[in-house]
């Protein structure tokens, strides 16, 4: 039953609205009336709340996860109970889950996907270091906040869902389930790595690698079917990222990354050295270790509701449904989805059940004969256990690979090999480790002796059991690690001990978070008293003044009248933010350390910088504090929790001139300088030291003051790039075409003839015009266009009697002699005729000014050549790149303006006279490489 808005839990949490409902819990948006903040509250379903064993595990798991504090993990603030209703108070993250993001946006770009995966990996790395394995990583459990922060949600919750509850919690996970989970084997951190690999696969391709008509079919594909390389679906995917995904999703956990730390190392290499081949994949065939059971066996067992791994008691089996693979939950989902075939399937399932019972009887007979109840497959070697890196203790419910292999039936032609009893430590374990015994049902004193004998520490917790419980008083009900796991020596193991002692009372757990007065009242209700002395300790999660612990501890047994010492929270440890705005990076770190802030672990410098007129370049411009899912500006002098993550943003650095000489990517160099805040001009000129098309000199705007590489400049400085170019020889006019072309070929200058018509006899015609004129530096891909005439009687018509006079003003308005074209035909003695090279300035005052030609949709190189050929100086032409819908071709011109903006009032329309000295801004469509 859903809670109504306005409901208040434990006089503190006010329900505001429903966020969503799942198979195991309902989630609400709520207000914490004590700390005045918004929170999310997950309330267990009523059918689960009535299960005492499930509730005990639920609370212990939530408390363990609550100890985690990481910016990439949804925080757990509190665990509570009211009238038999159990709930968890969590950080409220406003945003969208990754699944919805992918469904909406499609496949993600590689850089974006890697950034998301890295943040997920960092959160999981922190959890794994505490021995906590998520086991349900999927896009639905990855939240993208409104600020772009990635959060991993639902730690340790889905793993406890029972096969007897609603099946929706398992349904979403089967696409991301690891092979060992699908087989029912125990799993460890490498299962999270597999699921993250599948999630990353979906991020870059837009689809999951395995799909099918039923959850059983999908789970079996994870076990048996090779994964399709993601590069086949996303051809632009880099080889290294593809190999990272394939390594994460190896069928055999031994061939995956050993830890999230190792995975993060390769992610960082991918960013820093993307071209280096650094991902090591196992040899071909290693990904098929023959660990999968036959499809028929899996279907029989799962449809019969039988887990491939047998457990010690029904309650434990029920609380480990997710461990047991897709199990009966999947079968129930199949019933819901295929209801019309219910009768037919029911008959089939009954057959499977009978077959399953027969299989179990056969197994028991074989086990009795061979005295090897734990190992039924002698042909498979023992699997090496995984231990969380650099962890000597681990919270309850940590999962590691057991030393037993998955349930299989050995061939009838081979006798099973006997193995040591399950309770005996395996001597082949690495030095410094021990295999944990199965202690459930054993007398607690005997269990303690065995653990201490094996070199492990013991912690006892009492658990009240009903009168009809199968567990006798003082026997072990549960243990904090699964039997058969490998543990480091001196690891603490918690044992839960059964008791029915009506005379003993359990110290209530709900005193945590209460005031001293409230806790005292609760203790007195159960017959206990509050000790006169109290203790105070810092707590990052319990508010100051509230009870954070007790001695004897909560959950333990005590006789009536026992005094209980309350341990009161003094709140989190704090530090005062120092005034560091305007400090250099080194000065800021030193000041924060002096203030007691853990700068080595909780300080991050943002990669982006911001402009500032207040502070010097490369100094602190902004300090932000992150805690509990919220980011705010940190003000000097305020006190902050020591768990706070500080983000520092620096001011923009002053631009430093990069190495430019010899570069031929002129547009890229210009864009790079402009992004640094510099203004760029181009000048083409002859150079003896650099081939055409390369930058041969860098100067200030005067064109003569050299700027050496590495010079620090102020933003707005004008930088002139001198481009080496071929120069059109002077004196070509009135040469024979044969002489002129020989000279051009010797200089390596490309040429063509006007209208594409070459003379039949180059010796019989002379050059009447060249474009561009002599002395002009050619742009990239530009050529000389030759116009010629015959050398016969000047009254004889030329090859182009009508075209030259009309084209002369627009093609070469400032370089031709003042006479019209027909007059160039009259002289018969070329030696006496003045050439355009000899008289470059005479016609300048009389020739008409150039006008803007048509430009829409033309290539920038073509328009640039025409404008400069008309006499427009190259330094007066400014090229800007943008995006055009009407002209989507790469490098297509879509607007020409008299100002540096696409504004209709300032458009230079075709036919407009181009006044000397006025800038011409040409806007070109930019098409980025995919």
mmCIF file of N, CA and C in Angstrom, residues 665-674:
data_model
loop_
_atom_site.group_PDB
_atom_site.id
_atom_site.type_symbol
_atom_site.label_atom_id
_atom_site.label_comp_id
_atom_site.label_asym_id
_atom_site.label_seq_id
_atom_site.Cartn_x
_atom_site.Cartn_y
_atom_site.Cartn_z
ATOM 1 N N UNK A 665 48.864 23.197 -41.678
ATOM 2 C CA UNK A 665 47.430 23.200 -41.372
ATOM 3 C C UNK A 665 47.046 24.616 -40.929
ATOM 4 N N UNK A 666 46.969 25.500 -41.886
ATOM 5 C CA UNK A 666 46.816 26.931 -41.591
ATOM 6 C C UNK A 666 45.509 27.210 -40.850
ATOM 7 N N UNK A 667 44.414 26.617 -41.310
ATOM 8 C CA UNK A 667 43.124 26.874 -40.672
ATOM 9 C C UNK A 667 43.121 26.391 -39.229
ATOM 10 N N UNK A 668 43.689 25.206 -39.002
ATOM 11 C CA UNK A 668 43.730 24.681 -37.635
ATOM 12 C C UNK A 668 44.601 25.561 -36.738
ATOM 13 N N UNK A 669 45.738 26.015 -37.265
ATOM 14 C CA UNK A 669 46.611 26.880 -36.473
ATOM 15 C C UNK A 669 45.902 28.186 -36.133
ATOM 16 N N UNK A 670 45.171 28.744 -37.100
ATOM 17 C CA UNK A 670 44.436 29.983 -36.851
ATOM 18 C C UNK A 670 43.362 29.780 -35.788
ATOM 19 N N UNK A 671 42.621 28.675 -35.895
ATOM 20 C CA UNK A 671 41.577 28.395 -34.905
ATOM 21 C C UNK A 671 42.172 28.171 -33.513
ATOM 22 N N UNK A 672 43.314 27.485 -33.442
ATOM 23 C CA UNK A 672 43.968 27.239 -32.163
ATOM 24 C C UNK A 672 44.356 28.547 -31.487
ATOM 25 N N UNK A 673 44.902 29.471 -32.253
ATOM 26 C CA UNK A 673 45.302 30.765 -31.697
ATOM 27 C C UNK A 673 44.090 31.588 -31.269
ATOM 28 N N UNK A 674 43.034 31.549 -32.064
ATOM 29 C CA UNK A 674 41.825 32.307 -31.713
ATOM 30 C C UNK A 674 41.170 31.770 -30.453
#
